[in-house]
């Protein structure tokens, strides 16, 4: 029977590349999104991958959505917590709303996504959890105290889950992308991108979403069973940790 993968934020950007890669490897894939119905409908039309809409910031909506995915596709054995947002600003100007929204989506969203599938993985003695963190969670970034906190938190989550899940055949790992050419990054002012960001990347270019998707597919594979609590950095040599 095909393995079943849930990819949050799987309809656009890095998540879309992950959904497609896992589909190409034979998984039944469910891709979630927050509100961009048009992009999700186009994605489903192009790929045949079913999309589901819920806010990862809500536990109840996540649990209900995950129950629906399992009713449609079967037990989820692979979960990719990818949905994330930025709401940047220097700390002296950052509002509680900016802080809370990013924490709710990027950090609590990981809890809300993994917690409902965890008991089933434990019972079936197999599971793969991959969380999409960021280079900015590893090194910090001015203007991103909220975002960097969530992405550093992802690393704490997978290291802890790895210790809890190892005996039950579950692995939990993080991928830390550098700057990848998705809408999230393309929305940065072009001048800032060309003068300040790309020059920091020894590879001299943005990464491609498919380069992250290949890391995820490896971590999700049966071959990666002894890799647990790790982070894979894919950042064009921008930062080493
Ligand atoms: N791009 C980069 O350079 C980069 C670098 C390091 C890490 N990352 C991380 O990689 C992940 C994907 O980034 P991306 O650049 O591919 O982003 P993106 O192109 O902006 O796509 C974000 C996806 O997440 C969904 N999403 C956002 N908020 C959500 C919520 N509250 N509930 C459910 N889904 C939600 C979006 O749904 P809608 O389509 O409905 O909006 C969309 O499918 C994020 O966690 C990001 O932090 C990205």
Coordinates of N, CA and C and ligand atoms in Angstrom, one line a residue:
X1 N 0.8 -1.2 0.0 CA 0.0 0.0 0.0 C 0.9 1.3 0.0
X2 N 0.4 2.3 -0.7 CA 1.3 3.5 -0.8 C 1.4 4.2 0.6
X3 N 2.5 4.7 0.9 CA 2.7 5.5 2.1 C 1.9 6.8 1.9
X4 N 1.4 7.4 3.0 CA 0.6 8.6 3.0 C 1.4 9.7 3.6
X5 N 1.5 10.8 2.9 CA 2.3 12.0 3.4 C 1.3 13.2 3.5
X6 N 1.5 13.9 4.6 CA 0.8 15.2 4.7 C 1.8 16.3 4.6
X7 N 1.6 17.3 3.8 CA 2.6 18.4 3.6 C 1.8 19.7 3.9
X8 N 2.1 20.3 5.0 CA 1.4 21.6 5.3 C 2.0 22.7 4.4
X9 N 1.1 23.6 4.0 CA 1.6 24.6 3.0 C 2.2 24.0 1.8
X10 N 1.5 22.9 1.4 CA 2.0 22.0 0.3 C 1.5 22.4 -1.1
X11 N 0.9 23.6 -1.2 CA 0.3 24.0 -2.5 C 1.1 25.0 -3.2
X12 N 2.1 25.6 -2.5 CA 2.9 26.6 -3.1 C 4.3 26.5 -2.7
X13 N 5.2 27.2 -3.4 CA 6.6 27.3 -3.0 C 7.3 26.0 -2.7
X14 N 8.1 26.0 -1.6 CA 8.9 24.8 -1.2 C 7.9 23.6 -1.0
X15 N 6.8 23.9 -0.3 CA 5.8 22.8 0.0 C 5.3 22.1 -1.3
X16 N 5.1 22.9 -2.3 CA 4.6 22.4 -3.6 C 5.6 21.4 -4.2
X17 N 6.9 21.9 -4.1 CA 7.9 21.0 -4.6 C 8.1 19.7 -3.8
X18 N 7.8 19.8 -2.5 CA 7.9 18.6 -1.6 C 6.7 17.7 -2.0
X19 N 5.5 18.3 -2.1 CA 4.4 17.4 -2.4 C 4.6 16.7 -3.7
X20 N 5.1 17.4 -4.7 CA 5.3 16.7 -6.1 C 6.4 15.7 -6.0
X21 N 7.5 16.0 -5.3 CA 8.6 15.0 -5.2 C 8.1 13.7 -4.5
X22 N 7.3 13.9 -3.4 CA 6.8 12.7 -2.7 C 5.8 11.9 -3.5
X23 N 5.0 12.6 -4.3 CA 4.1 12.0 -5.2 C 4.9 11.1 -6.2
X24 N 6.0 11.7 -6.7 CA 6.8 11.0 -7.8 C 7.4 9.8 -7.2
X25 N 7.6 9.8 -5.9 CA 8.2 8.6 -5.2 C 7.1 7.6 -4.8
X26 N 5.9 7.8 -5.2 CA 4.8 6.8 -4.9 C 3.9 7.1 -3.7
X27 N 4.2 8.2 -3.0 CA 3.3 8.4 -1.8 C 1.9 8.9 -2.3
X28 N 0.9 8.7 -1.5 CA -0.4 9.4 -1.6 C -0.2 10.7 -0.8
X29 N -0.3 11.8 -1.4 CA 0.0 13.1 -0.8 C -1.2 13.9 -0.5
X30 N -1.3 14.5 0.6 CA -2.3 15.5 0.9 C -1.6 16.8 1.2
X31 N -1.9 17.9 0.5 CA -1.2 19.2 0.6 C -2.2 20.2 1.3
X32 N -1.8 20.9 2.3 CA -2.7 21.8 2.9 C -2.3 23.2 2.5
X33 N -3.2 24.1 2.7 CA -3.0 25.6 2.5 C -3.9 26.4 3.4
X34 N -3.6 27.7 3.4 CA -4.3 28.6 4.4 C -5.5 29.3 3.8
X35 N -5.4 29.9 2.6 CA -6.5 30.7 2.1 C -6.4 31.0 0.6
X36 N -5.3 30.7 0.0 CA -5.2 31.0 -1.4 C -5.8 29.9 -2.3
X37 N -7.1 30.0 -2.4 CA -7.9 28.9 -3.1 C -7.5 28.7 -4.5
X38 N -7.2 29.9 -5.2 CA -6.9 29.9 -6.6 C -5.6 29.1 -6.8
X39 N -4.5 29.3 -6.0 CA -3.3 28.6 -6.2 C -3.5 27.1 -5.9
X40 N -4.3 26.8 -4.9 CA -4.5 25.4 -4.5 C -5.3 24.7 -5.6
X41 N -6.3 25.4 -6.2 CA -7.0 24.7 -7.3 C -6.1 24.4 -8.5
X42 N -5.3 25.4 -8.8 CA -4.4 25.3 -9.9 C -3.4 24.1 -9.7
X43 N -2.9 24.1 -8.4 CA -2.0 23.0 -8.0 C -2.6 21.6 -8.2
X44 N -3.8 21.5 -7.7 CA -4.5 20.2 -7.8 C -4.8 19.8 -9.3
X45 N -5.2 20.9 -10.1 CA -5.4 20.6 -11.5 C -4.2 20.1 -12.2
X46 N -3.0 20.7 -11.9 CA -1.8 20.4 -12.5 C -1.2 19.0 -12.1
X47 N -1.4 18.7 -10.8 CA -0.7 17.6 -10.2 C -1.6 16.4 -9.8
X48 N -2.9 16.7 -9.7 CA -3.8 15.6 -9.2 C -3.7 15.4 -7.7
X49 N -2.8 16.2 -7.0 CA -2.7 16.1 -5.5 C -3.8 16.9 -4.9
X50 N -4.5 16.2 -3.9 CA -5.6 16.7 -3.2 C -5.2 17.8 -2.2
X51 N -5.9 18.9 -2.2 CA -5.5 20.0 -1.2 C -6.6 20.1 -0.2
X52 N -6.2 20.5 1.0 CA -7.1 20.7 2.1 C -6.8 22.1 2.7
X53 N -7.9 22.8 3.1 CA -7.7 24.1 3.7 C -7.9 24.2 5.2
X54 N -6.9 24.5 5.9 CA -7.1 24.8 7.4 C -5.9 25.6 7.8
X55 N -6.2 26.3 8.9 CA -5.1 27.2 9.5 C -4.3 26.3 10.5
X56 N -3.0 26.2 10.2 CA -2.2 25.3 11.1 C -2.1 25.9 12.5
X57 N -2.5 27.2 12.7 CA -2.4 27.8 14.0 C -3.6 27.3 14.9
X58 N -4.5 26.6 14.3 CA -5.6 26.1 15.2 C -5.5 24.6 15.4
X59 N -5.5 24.2 16.7 CA -5.3 22.8 16.9 C -6.6 22.0 16.5
X60 N -7.8 22.6 16.8 CA -9.0 21.9 16.5 C -9.1 21.7 15.0
X61 N -8.8 22.8 14.2 CA -9.0 22.7 12.8 C -8.0 21.7 12.2
X62 N -6.7 21.7 12.8 CA -5.7 20.7 12.3 C -6.2 19.3 12.6
X63 N -6.7 19.1 13.8 CA -7.1 17.7 14.1 C -8.2 17.2 13.2
X64 N -9.2 18.1 13.0 CA -10.3 17.8 12.1 C -9.8 17.5 10.7
X65 N -9.0 18.4 10.2 CA -8.5 18.3 8.8 C -7.7 17.0 8.7
X66 N -6.9 16.7 9.7 CA -6.0 15.4 9.6 C -6.9 14.2 9.6
X67 N -8.0 14.3 10.4 CA -8.9 13.1 10.5 C -9.5 12.9 9.1
X68 N -9.9 14.0 8.4 CA -10.4 13.9 7.1 C -9.4 13.4 6.1
X69 N -8.2 13.8 6.1 CA -7.1 13.3 5.3 C -7.0 11.8 5.5
X70 N -7.0 11.3 6.7 CA -6.9 9.9 7.0 C -8.1 9.1 6.5
X71 N -9.3 9.7 6.6 CA -10.5 9.1 6.1 C -10.3 8.9 4.6
X72 N -9.8 9.9 3.9 CA -9.7 9.9 2.4 C -8.5 9.0 1.9
X73 N -7.4 9.1 2.6 CA -6.1 8.5 2.0 C -5.6 7.4 2.8
X74 N -6.0 7.3 4.1 CA -5.4 6.2 5.0 C -4.5 6.9 6.0
X75 N -3.9 6.0 6.9 CA -3.1 6.5 8.0 C -1.9 7.3 7.5
X76 N -1.7 8.5 8.1 CA -0.5 9.3 7.7 C 0.7 8.7 8.4
X77 N 1.8 8.4 7.6 CA 3.0 7.9 8.2 C 4.1 8.9 8.0
X78 N 3.9 10.0 7.2 CA 4.9 11.0 6.9 C 4.3 12.3 7.0
X79 N 4.9 13.2 7.9 CA 4.3 14.5 8.0 C 5.4 15.5 7.8
X80 N 5.1 16.4 6.9 CA 6.1 17.5 6.6 C 5.5 18.8 7.1
X81 N 6.0 19.3 8.2 CA 5.5 20.6 8.7 C 6.3 21.7 8.1
X82 N 5.7 22.2 7.0 CA 6.3 23.2 6.1 C 5.7 24.6 6.2
X83 N 4.4 24.6 6.5 CA 3.7 25.9 6.4 C 4.4 27.0 7.3
X84 N 4.6 28.1 6.7 CA 5.2 29.2 7.5 C 5.1 30.5 6.9
X85 N 5.2 31.6 7.7 CA 5.1 32.9 7.2 C 6.2 33.8 7.8
X86 N 6.4 34.9 7.2 CA 7.3 35.9 7.8 C 6.4 37.2 8.1
X87 N 6.7 37.9 9.1 CA 6.2 39.2 9.3 C 7.3 40.0 10.0
X88 N 8.2 40.5 9.2 CA 9.4 41.1 9.6 C 9.3 42.5 10.2
X89 N 10.2 42.9 11.0 CA 10.3 44.2 11.5 C 11.4 44.3 12.6
X90 N 12.1 45.4 12.7 CA 13.0 45.5 13.8 C 12.3 45.4 15.1
X91 N 13.1 44.8 16.1 CA 12.5 44.5 17.4 C 11.9 45.7 18.1
X92 N 12.5 46.9 17.9 CA 12.0 48.0 18.7 C 10.6 48.5 18.1
X93 N 10.3 47.9 16.9 CA 9.0 48.3 16.3 C 8.1 47.1 16.2
X94 N 8.5 45.9 16.6 CA 7.7 44.7 16.5 C 6.5 44.7 17.5
X95 N 5.3 44.5 16.9 CA 4.2 44.5 17.8 C 3.8 43.1 18.4
X96 N 3.1 43.0 19.4 CA 2.7 41.7 19.9 C 1.9 40.9 18.9
X97 N 1.2 41.7 18.0 CA 0.4 41.0 16.9 C 1.4 40.3 16.0
X98 N 2.5 41.0 15.6 CA 3.5 40.4 14.7 C 4.1 39.2 15.4
X99 N 4.4 39.3 16.6 CA 5.1 38.2 17.4 C 4.1 37.0 17.4
X100 N 2.9 37.3 17.9 CA 1.9 36.2 18.1 C 1.5 35.4 16.8
X101 N 1.4 36.2 15.7 CA 0.9 35.5 14.5 C 2.0 34.6 14.0
X102 N 3.3 35.0 14.0 CA 4.3 34.2 13.5 C 4.6 33.0 14.4
X103 N 4.5 33.2 15.7 CA 4.6 32.1 16.6 C 3.5 31.1 16.4
X104 N 2.2 31.6 16.3 CA 1.1 30.7 16.1 C 1.2 29.8 14.8
X105 N 1.7 30.4 13.8 CA 1.7 29.7 12.5 C 3.0 28.8 12.4
X106 N 4.1 29.4 12.7 CA 5.4 28.6 12.5 C 5.8 27.7 13.6
X107 N 5.4 28.0 14.8 CA 5.8 27.1 15.9 C 4.7 26.3 16.5
X108 N 3.6 27.0 16.9 CA 2.5 26.2 17.4 C 1.9 25.4 16.3
X109 N 2.0 25.9 15.0 CA 1.6 25.1 13.9 C 2.3 23.8 13.7
X110 N 3.5 23.7 14.2 CA 4.2 22.4 14.1 C 3.6 21.4 15.2
X111 N 3.4 21.9 16.4 CA 2.7 21.1 17.4 C 1.3 20.6 16.9
X112 N 0.6 21.6 16.3 CA -0.8 21.3 15.9 C -0.8 20.2 14.7
X113 N 0.3 20.2 14.0 CA 0.3 19.3 12.8 C 0.8 17.9 13.2
X114 N 1.8 17.9 14.1 CA 2.5 16.6 14.4 C 1.7 15.9 15.5
X115 N 1.2 16.6 16.5 CA 0.5 16.0 17.7 C -0.6 15.1 17.3
X116 N -1.5 15.4 16.4 CA -2.6 14.5 16.0 C -2.2 13.2 15.3
X117 N -1.0 13.2 14.6 CA -0.6 12.0 13.9 C 0.3 11.1 14.8
X118 N 0.9 11.7 15.8 CA 1.9 11.0 16.6 C 1.4 9.7 17.3
X119 N 0.2 9.7 17.9 CA -0.2 8.5 18.6 C -0.3 7.3 17.5
X120 N -0.8 7.6 16.3 CA -0.9 6.6 15.3 C 0.4 6.1 14.9
X121 N 1.4 7.0 14.7 CA 2.8 6.5 14.4 C 3.3 5.6 15.5
X122 N 3.1 6.0 16.7 CA 3.6 5.1 17.8 C 3.0 3.8 17.8
X123 N 1.7 3.7 17.6 CA 1.0 2.4 17.6 C 1.5 1.6 16.4
X124 N 1.7 2.2 15.3 CA 2.1 1.4 14.1 C 3.6 1.2 14.0
X125 N 4.3 1.8 15.0 CA 5.8 1.6 15.1 C 6.5 2.1 13.8
X126 N 6.0 3.2 13.2 CA 6.7 3.8 12.1 C 6.2 5.2 11.9
X127 N 7.1 6.1 11.6 CA 6.7 7.4 11.3 C 7.9 8.3 10.8
X128 N 7.6 9.2 10.0 CA 8.6 10.2 9.6 C 8.1 11.6 9.8
X129 N 8.8 12.4 10.5 CA 8.4 13.8 10.8 C 9.6 14.7 10.2
X130 N 9.2 15.6 9.3 CA 10.2 16.5 8.8 C 9.7 17.9 9.0
X131 N 10.5 18.7 9.7 CA 10.1 20.1 9.9 C 10.9 21.1 9.1
X132 N 10.3 22.0 8.4 CA 11.1 22.9 7.6 C 11.4 24.1 8.5
X133 N 12.7 24.2 8.9 CA 13.2 25.3 9.7 C 13.8 26.3 8.8
X134 N 14.9 26.9 9.2 CA 15.5 28.0 8.3 C 16.9 28.3 8.8
X135 N 17.8 28.7 7.8 CA 19.1 29.2 8.2 C 19.0 30.3 9.2
X136 N 17.9 31.1 9.2 CA 17.8 32.2 10.1 C 17.4 31.7 11.5
X137 N 16.9 30.5 11.6 CA 16.8 29.9 13.0 C 18.1 29.4 13.5
X138 N 19.0 29.1 12.7 CA 20.3 28.7 13.1 C 21.2 29.8 13.5
X139 N 21.2 30.9 12.7 CA 22.1 32.0 12.9 C 21.5 33.3 13.5
X140 N 20.1 33.4 13.5 CA 19.5 34.6 13.9 C 19.5 35.6 12.7
X141 N 18.6 36.6 12.7 CA 18.6 37.5 11.7 C 17.9 38.8 12.1
X142 N 18.6 39.9 12.0 CA 18.1 41.2 12.3 C 16.7 41.4 11.6
X143 N 15.8 41.9 12.3 CA 14.4 42.1 11.6 C 13.5 40.9 11.7
X144 N 14.1 39.8 12.3 CA 13.3 38.6 12.3 C 13.3 37.9 13.6
X145 N 13.2 38.6 14.7 CA 13.3 38.0 16.0 C 12.1 37.0 16.2
X146 N 11.0 37.3 15.7 CA 9.8 36.4 15.8 C 10.1 35.2 14.9
X147 N 10.5 35.3 13.7 CA 10.7 34.2 12.8 C 11.8 33.3 13.2
X148 N 12.9 34.0 13.6 CA 14.1 33.2 14.0 C 13.8 32.4 15.3
X149 N 13.0 32.9 16.2 CA 12.6 32.2 17.4 C 11.8 30.9 17.0
X150 N 10.9 31.0 16.0 CA 10.2 29.9 15.6 C 11.0 28.8 15.0
X151 N 12.0 29.3 14.2 CA 12.8 28.3 13.4 C 13.8 27.7 14.3
X152 N 14.3 28.4 15.3 CA 15.2 27.8 16.3 C 14.4 26.8 17.1
X153 N 13.2 27.1 17.4 CA 12.3 26.2 18.1 C 12.0 24.9 17.4
X154 N 12.0 25.0 16.1 CA 11.8 23.7 15.3 C 12.9 22.7 15.6
X155 N 14.1 23.3 15.7 CA 15.2 22.4 16.0 C 15.1 21.7 17.3
X156 N 14.6 22.5 18.3 CA 14.4 21.9 19.7 C 13.3 20.8 19.6
X157 N 12.3 21.1 18.8 CA 11.2 20.2 18.6 C 11.7 18.8 18.1
X158 N 12.4 18.9 17.0 CA 12.8 17.6 16.4 C 13.8 16.8 17.2
X159 N 14.7 17.6 17.9 CA 15.6 16.9 18.8 C 14.9 16.2 19.9
X160 N 13.8 16.8 20.4 CA 13.1 16.2 21.5 C 12.2 15.0 21.0
X161 N 11.5 15.3 19.9 CA 10.7 14.2 19.3 C 11.5 13.0 18.9
X162 N 12.7 13.2 18.5 CA 13.6 12.1 18.1 C 13.9 11.2 19.3
X163 N 14.1 11.8 20.4 CA 14.4 11.0 21.6 C 13.1 10.2 22.1
X164 N 11.9 10.9 21.9 CA 10.7 10.2 22.3 C 10.3 9.1 21.3
X165 N 10.6 9.3 20.0 CA 10.0 8.4 19.0 C 11.0 7.3 18.5
X166 N 12.2 7.4 18.9 CA 13.2 6.5 18.3 C 12.9 5.0 18.5
X167 N 12.4 4.7 19.7 CA 12.1 3.3 20.0 C 10.8 2.8 19.3
X168 N 10.0 3.8 18.9 CA 8.8 3.4 18.2 C 9.0 3.5 16.7
X169 N 10.2 3.6 16.2 CA 10.5 3.6 14.8 C 10.1 4.9 14.1
X170 N 10.1 6.0 14.9 CA 9.7 7.3 14.3 C 11.0 8.1 14.3
X171 N 11.2 8.8 13.2 CA 12.3 9.8 13.1 C 11.7 11.2 13.0
X172 N 12.4 12.2 13.5 CA 12.0 13.6 13.4 C 13.3 14.4 13.1
X173 N 13.3 15.0 12.0 CA 14.4 15.8 11.5 C 14.0 17.2 11.0
X174 N 14.9 18.1 10.9 CA 14.6 19.4 10.3 C 15.5 19.6 9.1
X175 N 14.9 20.4 8.2 CA 15.7 20.9 7.0 C 15.8 22.4 7.2
X176 N 17.0 22.9 7.1 CA 17.2 24.4 7.3 C 17.6 24.9 5.9
X177 N 16.6 25.4 5.2 CA 16.9 26.0 3.9 C 17.6 27.4 4.1
X178 N 18.5 27.7 3.2 CA 18.9 29.1 3.0 C 17.8 29.9 2.2
X179 N 18.3 30.9 1.5 CA 17.3 31.6 0.7 C 16.9 30.9 -0.6
X180 N 15.6 30.6 -0.7 CA 15.1 29.8 -1.8 C 14.1 30.7 -2.6
X181 N 14.2 30.5 -3.9 CA 13.4 31.4 -4.8 C 12.0 31.2 -4.8
X182 N 11.3 31.4 -3.7 CA 9.8 31.3 -3.7 C 9.2 32.7 -3.6
X183 N 7.9 32.7 -3.6 CA 7.2 34.0 -3.4 C 7.6 34.7 -2.1
X184 N 7.9 33.9 -1.0 CA 8.3 34.5 0.3 C 9.5 35.3 0.1
X185 N 10.5 34.9 -0.7 CA 11.8 35.6 -0.9 C 11.7 36.6 -2.0
X186 N 10.9 36.2 -3.1 CA 10.8 37.1 -4.2 C 10.0 38.4 -3.8
X187 N 9.3 38.3 -2.7 CA 8.6 39.5 -2.2 C 9.5 40.5 -1.5
X188 N 10.8 40.1 -1.2 CA 11.7 41.0 -0.7 C 12.1 42.0 -1.7
X189 N 12.3 43.3 -1.3 CA 12.7 44.3 -2.3 C 13.9 43.9 -3.1
X190 N 13.8 44.0 -4.4 CA 14.8 43.5 -5.4 C 16.2 44.0 -5.1
X191 N 16.2 45.3 -4.7 CA 17.5 46.0 -4.4 C 18.1 45.3 -3.2
X192 N 17.3 45.0 -2.2 CA 17.8 44.3 -0.9 C 18.3 42.9 -1.3
X193 N 17.5 42.3 -2.1 CA 17.9 40.9 -2.5 C 19.2 40.9 -3.2
X194 N 19.4 41.8 -4.2 CA 20.6 41.7 -5.1 C 21.8 42.3 -4.4
X195 N 21.6 43.4 -3.5 CA 22.8 44.0 -2.9 C 23.2 43.4 -1.6
X196 N 22.2 42.9 -0.9 CA 22.5 42.4 0.5 C 22.4 40.9 0.7
X197 N 21.4 40.3 0.1 CA 21.2 38.9 0.4 C 22.0 37.9 -0.5
X198 N 21.9 38.1 -1.8 CA 22.6 37.1 -2.7 C 24.2 37.2 -2.5
X199 N 24.7 38.4 -2.3 CA 26.2 38.5 -2.0 C 26.6 37.7 -0.8
X200 N 25.7 37.4 0.2 CA 26.1 36.6 1.4 C 26.1 35.1 1.1
X201 N 25.7 34.7 -0.1 CA 25.6 33.3 -0.4 C 26.7 32.9 -1.4
X202 N 27.7 32.2 -0.8 CA 28.8 31.8 -1.7 C 28.5 31.1 -3.0
X203 N 27.3 30.4 -3.0 CA 26.9 29.8 -4.3 C 26.5 30.9 -5.3
X204 N 26.3 32.1 -4.9 CA 25.9 33.2 -5.8 C 24.5 33.1 -6.4
X205 N 23.7 32.4 -5.7 CA 22.3 32.3 -6.3 C 21.4 31.9 -5.1
X206 N 20.1 32.0 -5.4 CA 19.1 31.5 -4.5 C 19.0 30.0 -4.7
X207 N 18.5 29.2 -3.7 CA 18.3 27.8 -3.9 C 16.9 27.6 -4.7
X208 N 16.8 26.4 -5.2 CA 15.5 26.0 -5.8 C 14.7 25.2 -4.9
X209 N 13.4 25.4 -4.9 CA 12.5 24.6 -4.0 C 12.7 23.0 -4.2
X210 N 13.1 22.6 -5.4 CA 13.3 21.2 -5.6 C 14.5 20.7 -4.8
X211 N 15.5 21.6 -4.6 CA 16.7 21.2 -3.8 C 16.3 20.9 -2.4
X212 N 15.3 21.6 -1.9 CA 14.8 21.3 -0.5 C 14.0 20.0 -0.5
X213 N 13.2 19.9 -1.6 CA 12.3 18.7 -1.7 C 13.1 17.4 -1.7
X214 N 14.3 17.4 -2.3 CA 15.1 16.2 -2.4 C 15.6 15.8 -1.0
X215 N 15.9 16.9 -0.2 CA 16.4 16.6 1.2 C 15.2 15.9 2.0
X216 N 14.0 16.5 1.8 CA 12.9 15.9 2.6 C 12.6 14.5 2.2
X217 N 12.7 14.2 0.9 CA 12.4 12.9 0.4 C 13.4 11.9 1.0
X218 N 14.6 12.3 1.1 CA 15.6 11.4 1.7 C 15.3 11.1 3.1
X219 N 15.0 12.2 3.9 CA 14.7 12.0 5.3 C 13.4 11.2 5.5
X220 N 12.5 11.3 4.6 CA 11.3 10.5 4.7 C 11.4 9.1 4.3
X221 N 12.5 8.8 3.6 CA 12.7 7.4 3.1 C 13.0 6.4 4.2
X222 N 12.8 5.1 3.9 CA 13.2 4.1 4.8 C 14.7 4.0 5.0
X223 N 15.4 4.4 4.0 CA 16.9 4.4 4.1 C 17.4 5.4 5.2
X224 N 16.6 6.3 5.6 CA 17.1 7.3 6.6 C 16.7 7.0 8.0
X225 N 16.4 5.7 8.3 CA 15.9 5.3 9.6 C 16.8 5.6 10.8
X226 N 18.1 5.7 10.5 CA 19.0 6.0 11.7 C 19.4 7.4 11.8
X227 N 18.8 8.3 10.9 CA 19.0 9.7 11.0 C 17.9 10.3 11.8
X228 N 18.1 10.8 13.0 CA 17.0 11.1 13.9 C 17.5 12.3 14.8
X229 N 16.7 13.4 14.7 CA 17.0 14.6 15.5 C 18.1 15.5 14.8
X230 N 18.3 15.2 13.5 CA 19.3 16.0 12.8 C 18.7 17.2 12.1
X231 N 19.6 18.0 11.6 CA 19.2 19.1 10.7 C 20.1 18.9 9.4
X232 N 19.4 19.1 8.3 CA 20.2 19.2 7.0 C 20.1 20.6 6.7
X233 N 21.3 21.2 6.5 CA 21.4 22.6 6.0 C 21.6 22.6 4.5
X234 N 20.7 23.4 3.9 CA 20.8 23.5 2.4 C 20.8 25.0 2.1
X235 N 22.0 25.6 2.1 CA 22.0 27.1 2.0 C 23.1 27.6 1.1
X236 N 23.7 26.8 0.2 CA 24.7 27.4 -0.7 C 25.9 27.9 0.0
X237 N 26.3 27.3 1.2 CA 27.5 27.6 2.0 C 27.4 28.9 2.7
X238 N 26.1 29.4 2.9 CA 26.0 30.7 3.6 C 26.3 30.6 5.0
X239 N 26.1 29.5 5.7 CA 26.2 29.3 7.1 C 26.5 27.9 7.5
X240 N 27.4 27.7 8.4 CA 27.7 26.3 8.9 C 27.3 26.2 10.4
X241 N 26.7 25.1 10.8 CA 26.3 25.0 12.2 C 26.8 23.6 12.7
Ligands
LIG1 N1 11.7 30.7 0.8 C1 12.7 30.6 1.6 O1 13.8 31.2 1.3 C2 12.8 29.9 2.9 C3 14.0 29.8 3.6 C4 14.0 29.1 4.8 C5 12.9 28.5 5.3 N2 11.7 28.6 4.6 C6 10.5 28.0 5.2 O2 10.0 27.1 4.2 C7 8.6 27.0 4.4 C8 7.9 27.3 3.1 O3 8.2 28.6 2.6 P1 7.9 29.1 1.2 O4 8.9 30.2 0.8 O5 7.6 28.0 0.3 O6 6.5 29.9 1.5 P2 5.3 30.4 0.5 O7 5.7 30.3 -0.9 O8 4.9 31.7 1.1 O9 4.2 29.3 0.8 C9 3.7 29.1 2.1 C10 2.7 28.0 2.1 O10 2.2 27.9 3.5 C11 0.8 28.0 3.6 N3 0.5 28.7 4.8 C12 0.9 29.9 5.3 N4 0.3 30.1 6.5 C13 -0.5 29.1 6.8 C14 -1.4 28.7 7.8 N5 -1.6 29.5 8.9 N6 -2.0 27.5 7.8 C15 -1.8 26.7 6.7 N7 -1.0 26.9 5.7 C16 -0.4 28.1 5.7 C17 0.5 28.9 2.4 O11 -0.9 28.7 2.0 P3 -1.6 29.8 1.0 O12 -1.2 29.4 -0.4 O13 -3.1 29.6 1.3 O14 -1.2 31.2 1.4 C18 1.4 28.3 1.3 O15 0.9 27.0 0.8 C19 8.2 28.0 5.5 O16 8.1 27.4 6.7 C20 9.4 29.0 5.5 O17 9.6 29.6 6.7 C21 11.6 29.3 3.4

